[in-house]
mmCIF file with all atom_site columns, C-alpha atoms in Angstrom:
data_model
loop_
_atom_site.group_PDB
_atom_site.id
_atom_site.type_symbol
_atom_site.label_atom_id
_atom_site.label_alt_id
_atom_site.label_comp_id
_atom_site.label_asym_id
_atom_site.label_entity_id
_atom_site.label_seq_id
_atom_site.pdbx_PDB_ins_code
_atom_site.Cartn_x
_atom_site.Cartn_y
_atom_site.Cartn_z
_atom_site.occupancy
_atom_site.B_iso_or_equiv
_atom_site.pdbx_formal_charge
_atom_site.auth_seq_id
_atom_site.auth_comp_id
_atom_site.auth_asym_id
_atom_site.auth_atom_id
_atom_site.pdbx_PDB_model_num
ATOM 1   C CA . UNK G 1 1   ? 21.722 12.649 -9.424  1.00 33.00 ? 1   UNK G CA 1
ATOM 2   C CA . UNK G 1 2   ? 19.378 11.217 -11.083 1.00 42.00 ? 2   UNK G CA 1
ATOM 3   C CA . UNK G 1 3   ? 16.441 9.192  -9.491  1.00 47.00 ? 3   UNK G CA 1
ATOM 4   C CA . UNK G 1 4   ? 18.837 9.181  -6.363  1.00 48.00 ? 4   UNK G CA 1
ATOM 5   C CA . UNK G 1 5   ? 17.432 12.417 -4.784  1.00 49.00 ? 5   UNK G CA 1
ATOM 6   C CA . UNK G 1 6   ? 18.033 12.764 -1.383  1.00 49.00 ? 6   UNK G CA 1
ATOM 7   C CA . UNK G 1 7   ? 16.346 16.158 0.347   1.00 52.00 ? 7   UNK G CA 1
ATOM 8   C CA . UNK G 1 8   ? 18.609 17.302 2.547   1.00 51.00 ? 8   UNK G CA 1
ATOM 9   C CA . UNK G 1 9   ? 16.647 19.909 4.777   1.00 55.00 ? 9   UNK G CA 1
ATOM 10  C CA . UNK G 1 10  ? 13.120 20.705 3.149   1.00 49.00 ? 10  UNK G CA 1
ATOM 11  C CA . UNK G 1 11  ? 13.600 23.839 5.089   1.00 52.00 ? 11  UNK G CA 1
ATOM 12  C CA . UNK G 1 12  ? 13.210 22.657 8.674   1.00 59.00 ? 12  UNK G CA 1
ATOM 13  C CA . UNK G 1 13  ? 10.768 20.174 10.135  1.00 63.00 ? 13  UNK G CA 1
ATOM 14  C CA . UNK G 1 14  ? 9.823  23.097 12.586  1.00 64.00 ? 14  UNK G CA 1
ATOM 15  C CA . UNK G 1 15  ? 7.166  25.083 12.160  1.00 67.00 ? 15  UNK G CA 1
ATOM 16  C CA . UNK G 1 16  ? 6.079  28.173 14.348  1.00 71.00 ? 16  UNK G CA 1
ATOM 17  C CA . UNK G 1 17  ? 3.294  27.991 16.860  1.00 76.00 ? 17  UNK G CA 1
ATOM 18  C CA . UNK G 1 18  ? 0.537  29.197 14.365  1.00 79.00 ? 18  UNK G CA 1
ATOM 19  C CA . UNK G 1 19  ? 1.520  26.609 11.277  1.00 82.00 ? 19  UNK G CA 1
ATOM 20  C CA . UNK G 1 20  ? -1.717 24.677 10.898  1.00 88.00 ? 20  UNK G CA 1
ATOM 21  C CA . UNK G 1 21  ? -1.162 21.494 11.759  1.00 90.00 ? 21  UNK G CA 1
ATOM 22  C CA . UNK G 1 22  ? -1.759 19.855 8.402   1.00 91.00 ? 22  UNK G CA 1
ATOM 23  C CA . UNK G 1 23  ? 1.041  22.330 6.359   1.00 89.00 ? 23  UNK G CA 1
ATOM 24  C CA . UNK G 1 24  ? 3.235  21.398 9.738   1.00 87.00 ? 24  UNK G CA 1
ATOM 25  C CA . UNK G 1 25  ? 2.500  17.528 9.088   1.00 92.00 ? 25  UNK G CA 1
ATOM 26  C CA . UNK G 1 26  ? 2.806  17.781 5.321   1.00 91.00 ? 26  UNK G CA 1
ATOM 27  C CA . UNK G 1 27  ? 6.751  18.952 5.569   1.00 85.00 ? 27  UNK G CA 1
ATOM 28  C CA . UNK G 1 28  ? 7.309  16.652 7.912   1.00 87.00 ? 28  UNK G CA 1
ATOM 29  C CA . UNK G 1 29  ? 5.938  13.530 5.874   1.00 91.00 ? 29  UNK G CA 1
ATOM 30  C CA . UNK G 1 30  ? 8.096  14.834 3.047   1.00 87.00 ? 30  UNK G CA 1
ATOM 31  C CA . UNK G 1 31  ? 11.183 14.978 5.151   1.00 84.00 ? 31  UNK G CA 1
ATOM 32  C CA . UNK G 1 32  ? 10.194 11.956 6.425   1.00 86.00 ? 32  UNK G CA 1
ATOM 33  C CA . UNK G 1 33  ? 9.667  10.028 3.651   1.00 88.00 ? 33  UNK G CA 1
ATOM 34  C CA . UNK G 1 34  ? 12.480 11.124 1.641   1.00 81.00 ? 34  UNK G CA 1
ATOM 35  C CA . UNK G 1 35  ? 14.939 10.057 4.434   1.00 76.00 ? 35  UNK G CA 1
ATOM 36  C CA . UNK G 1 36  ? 15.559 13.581 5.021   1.00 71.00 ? 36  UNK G CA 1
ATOM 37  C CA . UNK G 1 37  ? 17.594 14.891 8.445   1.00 69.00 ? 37  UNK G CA 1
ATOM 38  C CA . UNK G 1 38  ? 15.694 16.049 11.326  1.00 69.00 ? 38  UNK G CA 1
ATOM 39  C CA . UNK G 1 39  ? 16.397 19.648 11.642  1.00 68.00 ? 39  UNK G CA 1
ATOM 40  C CA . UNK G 1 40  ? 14.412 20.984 14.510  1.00 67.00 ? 40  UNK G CA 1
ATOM 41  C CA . UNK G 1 41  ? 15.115 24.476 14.901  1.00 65.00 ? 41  UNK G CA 1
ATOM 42  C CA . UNK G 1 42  ? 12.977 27.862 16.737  1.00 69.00 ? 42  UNK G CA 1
ATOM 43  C CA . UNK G 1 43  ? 11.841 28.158 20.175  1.00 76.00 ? 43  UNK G CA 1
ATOM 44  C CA . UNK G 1 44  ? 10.209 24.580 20.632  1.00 79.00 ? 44  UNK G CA 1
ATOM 45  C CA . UNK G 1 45  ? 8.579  25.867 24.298  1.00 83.00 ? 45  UNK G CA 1
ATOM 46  C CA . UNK G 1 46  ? 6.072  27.703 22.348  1.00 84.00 ? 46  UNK G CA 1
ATOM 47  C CA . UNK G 1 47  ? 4.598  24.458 20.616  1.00 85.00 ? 47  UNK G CA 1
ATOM 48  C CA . UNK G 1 48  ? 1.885  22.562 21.827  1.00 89.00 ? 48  UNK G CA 1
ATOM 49  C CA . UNK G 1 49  ? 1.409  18.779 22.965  1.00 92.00 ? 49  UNK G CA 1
ATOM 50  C CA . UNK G 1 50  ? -0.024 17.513 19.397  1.00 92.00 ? 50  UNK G CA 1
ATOM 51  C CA . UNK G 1 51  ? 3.177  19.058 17.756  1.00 89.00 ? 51  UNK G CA 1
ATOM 52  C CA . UNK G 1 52  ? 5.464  18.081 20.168  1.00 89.00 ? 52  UNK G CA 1
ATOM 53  C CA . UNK G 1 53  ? 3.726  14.514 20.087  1.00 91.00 ? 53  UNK G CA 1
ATOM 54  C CA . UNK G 1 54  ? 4.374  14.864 16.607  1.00 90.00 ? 54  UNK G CA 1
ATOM 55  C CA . UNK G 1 55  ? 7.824  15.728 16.682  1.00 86.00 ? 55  UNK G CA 1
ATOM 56  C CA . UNK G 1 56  ? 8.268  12.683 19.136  1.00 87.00 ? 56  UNK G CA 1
ATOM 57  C CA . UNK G 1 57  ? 6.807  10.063 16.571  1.00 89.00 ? 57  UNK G CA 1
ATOM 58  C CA . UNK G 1 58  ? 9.356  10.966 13.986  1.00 86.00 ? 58  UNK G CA 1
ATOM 59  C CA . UNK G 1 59  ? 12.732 10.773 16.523  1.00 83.00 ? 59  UNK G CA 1
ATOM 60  C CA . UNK G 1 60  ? 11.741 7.523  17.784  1.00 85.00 ? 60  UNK G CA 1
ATOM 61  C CA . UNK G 1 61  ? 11.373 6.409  13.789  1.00 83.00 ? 61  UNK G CA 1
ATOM 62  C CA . UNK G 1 62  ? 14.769 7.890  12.185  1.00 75.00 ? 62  UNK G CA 1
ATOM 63  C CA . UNK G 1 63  ? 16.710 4.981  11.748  1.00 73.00 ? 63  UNK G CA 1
ATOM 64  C CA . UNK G 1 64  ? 16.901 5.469  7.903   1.00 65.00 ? 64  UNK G CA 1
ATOM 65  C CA . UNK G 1 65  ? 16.470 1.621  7.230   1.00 63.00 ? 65  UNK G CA 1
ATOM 66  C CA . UNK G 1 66  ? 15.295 0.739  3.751   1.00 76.00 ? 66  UNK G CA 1
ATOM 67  C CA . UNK G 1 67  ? 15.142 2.473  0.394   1.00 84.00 ? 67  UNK G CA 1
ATOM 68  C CA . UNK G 1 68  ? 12.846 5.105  -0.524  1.00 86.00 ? 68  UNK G CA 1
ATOM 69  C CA . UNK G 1 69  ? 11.044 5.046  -3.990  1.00 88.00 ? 69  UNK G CA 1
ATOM 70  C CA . UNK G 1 70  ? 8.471  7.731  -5.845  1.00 88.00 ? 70  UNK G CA 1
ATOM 71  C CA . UNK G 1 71  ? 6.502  5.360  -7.813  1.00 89.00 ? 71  UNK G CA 1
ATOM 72  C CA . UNK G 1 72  ? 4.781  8.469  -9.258  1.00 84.00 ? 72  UNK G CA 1
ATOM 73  C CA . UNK G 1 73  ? 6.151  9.239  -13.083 1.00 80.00 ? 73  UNK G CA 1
ATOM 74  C CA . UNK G 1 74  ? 5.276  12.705 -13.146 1.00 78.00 ? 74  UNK G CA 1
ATOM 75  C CA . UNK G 1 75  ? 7.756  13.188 -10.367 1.00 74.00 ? 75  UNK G CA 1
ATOM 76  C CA . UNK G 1 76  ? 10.417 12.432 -13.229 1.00 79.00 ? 76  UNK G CA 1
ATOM 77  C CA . UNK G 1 77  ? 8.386  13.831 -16.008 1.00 80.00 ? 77  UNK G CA 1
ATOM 78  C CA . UNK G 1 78  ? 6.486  16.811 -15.575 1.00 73.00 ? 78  UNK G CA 1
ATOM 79  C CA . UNK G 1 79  ? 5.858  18.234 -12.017 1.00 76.00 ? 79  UNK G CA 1
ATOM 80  C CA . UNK G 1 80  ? 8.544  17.926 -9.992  1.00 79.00 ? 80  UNK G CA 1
ATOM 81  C CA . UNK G 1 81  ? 6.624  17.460 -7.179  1.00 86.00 ? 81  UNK G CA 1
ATOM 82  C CA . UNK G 1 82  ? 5.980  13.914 -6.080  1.00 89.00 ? 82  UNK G CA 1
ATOM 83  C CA . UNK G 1 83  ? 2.556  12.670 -4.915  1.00 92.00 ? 83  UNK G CA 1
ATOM 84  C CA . UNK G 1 84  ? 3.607  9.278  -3.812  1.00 93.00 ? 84  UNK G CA 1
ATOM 85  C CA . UNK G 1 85  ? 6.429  8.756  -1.847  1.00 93.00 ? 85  UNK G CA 1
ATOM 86  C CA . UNK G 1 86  ? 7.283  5.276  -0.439  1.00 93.00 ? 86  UNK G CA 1
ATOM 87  C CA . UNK G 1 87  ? 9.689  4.247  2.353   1.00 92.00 ? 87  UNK G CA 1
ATOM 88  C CA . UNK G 1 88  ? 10.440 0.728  2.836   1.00 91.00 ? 88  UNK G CA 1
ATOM 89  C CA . UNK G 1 89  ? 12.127 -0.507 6.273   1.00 90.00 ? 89  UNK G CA 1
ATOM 90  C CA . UNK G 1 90  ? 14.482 -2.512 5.810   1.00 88.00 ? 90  UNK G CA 1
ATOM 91  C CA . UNK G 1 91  ? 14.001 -5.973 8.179   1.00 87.00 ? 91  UNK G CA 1
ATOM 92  C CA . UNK G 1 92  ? 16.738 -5.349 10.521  1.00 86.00 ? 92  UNK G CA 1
ATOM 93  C CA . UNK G 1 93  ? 16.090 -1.372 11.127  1.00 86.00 ? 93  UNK G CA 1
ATOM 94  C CA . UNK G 1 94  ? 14.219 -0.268 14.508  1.00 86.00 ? 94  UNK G CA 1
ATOM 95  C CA . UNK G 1 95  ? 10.816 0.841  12.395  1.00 89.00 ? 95  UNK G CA 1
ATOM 96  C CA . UNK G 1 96  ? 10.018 -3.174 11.266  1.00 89.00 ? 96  UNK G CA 1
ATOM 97  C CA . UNK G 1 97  ? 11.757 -4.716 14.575  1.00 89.00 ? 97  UNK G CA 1
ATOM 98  C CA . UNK G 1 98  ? 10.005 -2.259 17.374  1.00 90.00 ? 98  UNK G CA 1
ATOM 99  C CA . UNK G 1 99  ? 6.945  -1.375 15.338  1.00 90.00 ? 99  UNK G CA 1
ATOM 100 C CA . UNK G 1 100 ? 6.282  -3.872 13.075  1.00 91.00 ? 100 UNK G CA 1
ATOM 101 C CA . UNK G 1 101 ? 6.068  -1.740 9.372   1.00 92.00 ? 101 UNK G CA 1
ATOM 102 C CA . UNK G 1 102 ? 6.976  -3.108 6.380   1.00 91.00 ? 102 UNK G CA 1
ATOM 103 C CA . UNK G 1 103 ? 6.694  0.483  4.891   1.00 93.00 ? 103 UNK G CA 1
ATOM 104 C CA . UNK G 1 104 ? 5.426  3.988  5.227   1.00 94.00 ? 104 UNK G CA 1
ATOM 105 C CA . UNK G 1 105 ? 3.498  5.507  2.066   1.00 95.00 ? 105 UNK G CA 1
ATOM 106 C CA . UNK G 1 106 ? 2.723  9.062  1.862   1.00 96.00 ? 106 UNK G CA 1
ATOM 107 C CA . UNK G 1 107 ? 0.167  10.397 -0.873  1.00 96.00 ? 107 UNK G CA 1
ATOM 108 C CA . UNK G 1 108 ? 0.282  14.299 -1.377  1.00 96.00 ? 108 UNK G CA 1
ATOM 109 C CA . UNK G 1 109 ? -1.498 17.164 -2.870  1.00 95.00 ? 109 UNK G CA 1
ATOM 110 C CA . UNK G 1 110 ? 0.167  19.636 -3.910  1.00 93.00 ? 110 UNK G CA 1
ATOM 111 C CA . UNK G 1 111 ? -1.979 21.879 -5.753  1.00 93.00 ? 111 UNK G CA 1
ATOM 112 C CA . UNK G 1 112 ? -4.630 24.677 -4.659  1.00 94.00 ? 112 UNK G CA 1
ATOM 113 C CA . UNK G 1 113 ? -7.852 22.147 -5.291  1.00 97.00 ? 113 UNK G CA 1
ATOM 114 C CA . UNK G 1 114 ? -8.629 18.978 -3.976  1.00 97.00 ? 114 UNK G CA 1
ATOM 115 C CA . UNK G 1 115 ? -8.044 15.851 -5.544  1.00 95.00 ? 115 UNK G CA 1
ATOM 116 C CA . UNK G 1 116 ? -8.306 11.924 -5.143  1.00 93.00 ? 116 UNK G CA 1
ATOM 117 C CA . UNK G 1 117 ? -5.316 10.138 -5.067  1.00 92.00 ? 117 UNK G CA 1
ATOM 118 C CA . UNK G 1 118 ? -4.488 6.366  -4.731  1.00 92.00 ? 118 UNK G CA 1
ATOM 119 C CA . UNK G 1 119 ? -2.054 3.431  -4.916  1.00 92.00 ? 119 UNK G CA 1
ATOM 120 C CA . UNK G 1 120 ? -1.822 0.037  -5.063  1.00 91.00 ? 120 UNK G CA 1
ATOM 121 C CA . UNK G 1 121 ? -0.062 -1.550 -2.297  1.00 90.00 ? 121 UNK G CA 1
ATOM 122 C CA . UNK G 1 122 ? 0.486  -4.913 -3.809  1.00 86.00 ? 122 UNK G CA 1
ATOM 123 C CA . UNK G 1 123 ? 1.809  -2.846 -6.738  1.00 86.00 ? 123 UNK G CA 1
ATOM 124 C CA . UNK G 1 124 ? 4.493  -1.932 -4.826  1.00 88.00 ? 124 UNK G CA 1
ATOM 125 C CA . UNK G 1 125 ? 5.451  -5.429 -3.289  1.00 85.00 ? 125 UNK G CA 1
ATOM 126 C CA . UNK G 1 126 ? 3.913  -4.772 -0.094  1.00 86.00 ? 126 UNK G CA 1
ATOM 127 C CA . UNK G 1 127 ? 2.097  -7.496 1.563   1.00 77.00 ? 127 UNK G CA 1
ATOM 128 C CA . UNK G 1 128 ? -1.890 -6.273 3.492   1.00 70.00 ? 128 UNK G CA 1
ATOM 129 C CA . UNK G 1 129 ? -3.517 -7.956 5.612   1.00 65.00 ? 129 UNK G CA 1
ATOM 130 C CA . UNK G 1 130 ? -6.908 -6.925 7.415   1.00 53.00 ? 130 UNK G CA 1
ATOM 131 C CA . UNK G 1 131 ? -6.465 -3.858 9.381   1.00 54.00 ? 131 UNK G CA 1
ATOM 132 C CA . UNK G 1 132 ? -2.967 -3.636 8.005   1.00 88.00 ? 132 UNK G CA 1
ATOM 133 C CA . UNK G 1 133 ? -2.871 -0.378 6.923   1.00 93.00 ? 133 UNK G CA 1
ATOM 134 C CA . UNK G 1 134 ? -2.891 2.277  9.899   1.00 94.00 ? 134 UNK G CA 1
ATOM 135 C CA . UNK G 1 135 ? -2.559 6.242  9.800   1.00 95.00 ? 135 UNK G CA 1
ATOM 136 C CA . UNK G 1 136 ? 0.929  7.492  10.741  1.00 96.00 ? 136 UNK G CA 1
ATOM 137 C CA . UNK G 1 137 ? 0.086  10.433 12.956  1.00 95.00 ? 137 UNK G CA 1
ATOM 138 C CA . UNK G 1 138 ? -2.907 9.042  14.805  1.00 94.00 ? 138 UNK G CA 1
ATOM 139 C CA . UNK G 1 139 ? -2.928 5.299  14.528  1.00 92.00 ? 139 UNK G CA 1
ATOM 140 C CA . UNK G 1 140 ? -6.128 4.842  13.708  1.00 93.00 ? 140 UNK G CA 1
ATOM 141 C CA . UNK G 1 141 ? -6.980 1.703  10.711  1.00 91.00 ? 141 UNK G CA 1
ATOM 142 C CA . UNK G 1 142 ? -7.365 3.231  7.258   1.00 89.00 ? 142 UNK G CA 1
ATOM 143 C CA . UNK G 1 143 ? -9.401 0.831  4.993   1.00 85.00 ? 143 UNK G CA 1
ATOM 144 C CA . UNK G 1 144 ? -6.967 -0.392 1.998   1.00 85.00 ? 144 UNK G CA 1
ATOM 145 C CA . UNK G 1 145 ? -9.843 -2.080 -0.126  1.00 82.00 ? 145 UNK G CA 1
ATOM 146 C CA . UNK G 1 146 ? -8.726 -5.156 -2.696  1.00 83.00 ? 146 UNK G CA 1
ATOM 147 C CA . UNK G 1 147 ? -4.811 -3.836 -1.491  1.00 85.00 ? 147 UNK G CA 1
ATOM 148 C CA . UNK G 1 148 ? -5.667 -0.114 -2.761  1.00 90.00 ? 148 UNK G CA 1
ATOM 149 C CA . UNK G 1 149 ? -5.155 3.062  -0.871  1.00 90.00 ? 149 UNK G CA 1
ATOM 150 C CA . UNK G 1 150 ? -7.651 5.281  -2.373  1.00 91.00 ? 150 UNK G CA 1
ATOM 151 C CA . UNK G 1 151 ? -7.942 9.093  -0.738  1.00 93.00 ? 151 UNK G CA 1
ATOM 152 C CA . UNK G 1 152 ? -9.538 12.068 -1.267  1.00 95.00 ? 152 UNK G CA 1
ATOM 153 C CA . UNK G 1 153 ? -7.295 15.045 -0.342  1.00 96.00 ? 153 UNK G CA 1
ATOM 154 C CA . UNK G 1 154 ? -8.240 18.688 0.526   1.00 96.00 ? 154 UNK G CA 1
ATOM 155 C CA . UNK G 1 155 ? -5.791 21.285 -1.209  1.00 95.00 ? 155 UNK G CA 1
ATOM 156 C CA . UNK G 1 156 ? -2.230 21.121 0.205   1.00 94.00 ? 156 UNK G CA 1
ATOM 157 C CA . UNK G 1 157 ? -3.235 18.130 2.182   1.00 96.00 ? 157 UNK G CA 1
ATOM 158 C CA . UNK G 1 158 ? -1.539 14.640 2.607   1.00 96.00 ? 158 UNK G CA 1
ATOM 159 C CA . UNK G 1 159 ? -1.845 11.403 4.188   1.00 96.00 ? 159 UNK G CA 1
ATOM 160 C CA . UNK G 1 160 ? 1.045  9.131  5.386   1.00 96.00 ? 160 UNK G CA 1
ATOM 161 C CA . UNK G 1 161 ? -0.058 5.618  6.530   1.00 95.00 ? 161 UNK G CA 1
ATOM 162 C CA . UNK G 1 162 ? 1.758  2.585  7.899   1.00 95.00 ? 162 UNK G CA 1
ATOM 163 C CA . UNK G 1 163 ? 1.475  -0.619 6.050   1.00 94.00 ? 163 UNK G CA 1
ATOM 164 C CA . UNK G 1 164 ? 2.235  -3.076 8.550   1.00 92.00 ? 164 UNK G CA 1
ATOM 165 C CA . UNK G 1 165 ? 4.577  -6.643 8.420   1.00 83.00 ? 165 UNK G CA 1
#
């Protein structure tokens, strides 16, 4: 009710062998991000070692700590669709203790052309330091400059990044 939405199952986390990876990534931030259950279903065997290693990543980081919050307006009024989605781990859940993030951000696309999208971390109470800021799926440092996330996304696309403690 209200802004106390909780997805349930966006479908299922699974997709089939031939999902592209990004579409396959993209529901799973969403479910992710909106504290959603992990509902793998289908013949997992037939997957391959990036989506398994994806599937991995999110098990070992379902402890639901921490609130989630769509700083994004048009979520509420408008499209329904949100294209920032913010999860913040609480201090005593396994995400902050094991891994050290403060909170996961996800900025989507949901429309058929591409589009830049940003945020401002400090905006949201988060804290950055140098190198703070690191992609959820691979790792690898994304540059947050003067505390802004600030992406250009393909249609349909999405990036989900760590901001670290």
């Amino acid at each position: 009710c209200g802004r106390s939405s909780w997805f349930v199952d966006i479908d299922s986390f699974m997709g089939s062998a031939g999902c592209p990876v990004h579409e396959r990534r993209f529901r799973c931030a969403v479910g992710y991000l909106t504290s959603g259950m992990l509902d793998f279903s289908g013949p997992i065997e037939t997957l391959d070692k990036l989506a398994l290693s994806d599937y991995r990543r999110l098990c070992q980081r379902c402890d639901q700590g921490g609130t989630v919050r769509v700083p994004d307006r048009e979520a509420f009024f408008g499209v329904p669709l949100p294209r920032i989605l913010v999860r913040l781990h609480s201090a005593d859940s396994i995400t902050r203790r094991k891994h050290g993030v403060q909170a996961t951000v996800g900025l989507f696309n949901w429309q058929e052309a591409a589009c830049i999208s940003g945020v401002s971390l400090a905006g949201l109470g988060l804290k950055t330091r140098a190198a703070g800021v690191r992609d959820f799926w691979t790792g690898r440092t994304i540059r947050a400059a003067d505390g802004r996330l600030n992406v250009e996304l393909p249609p349909r696309h999405h990036v989900m990044v760590d901001v670290m403690a």
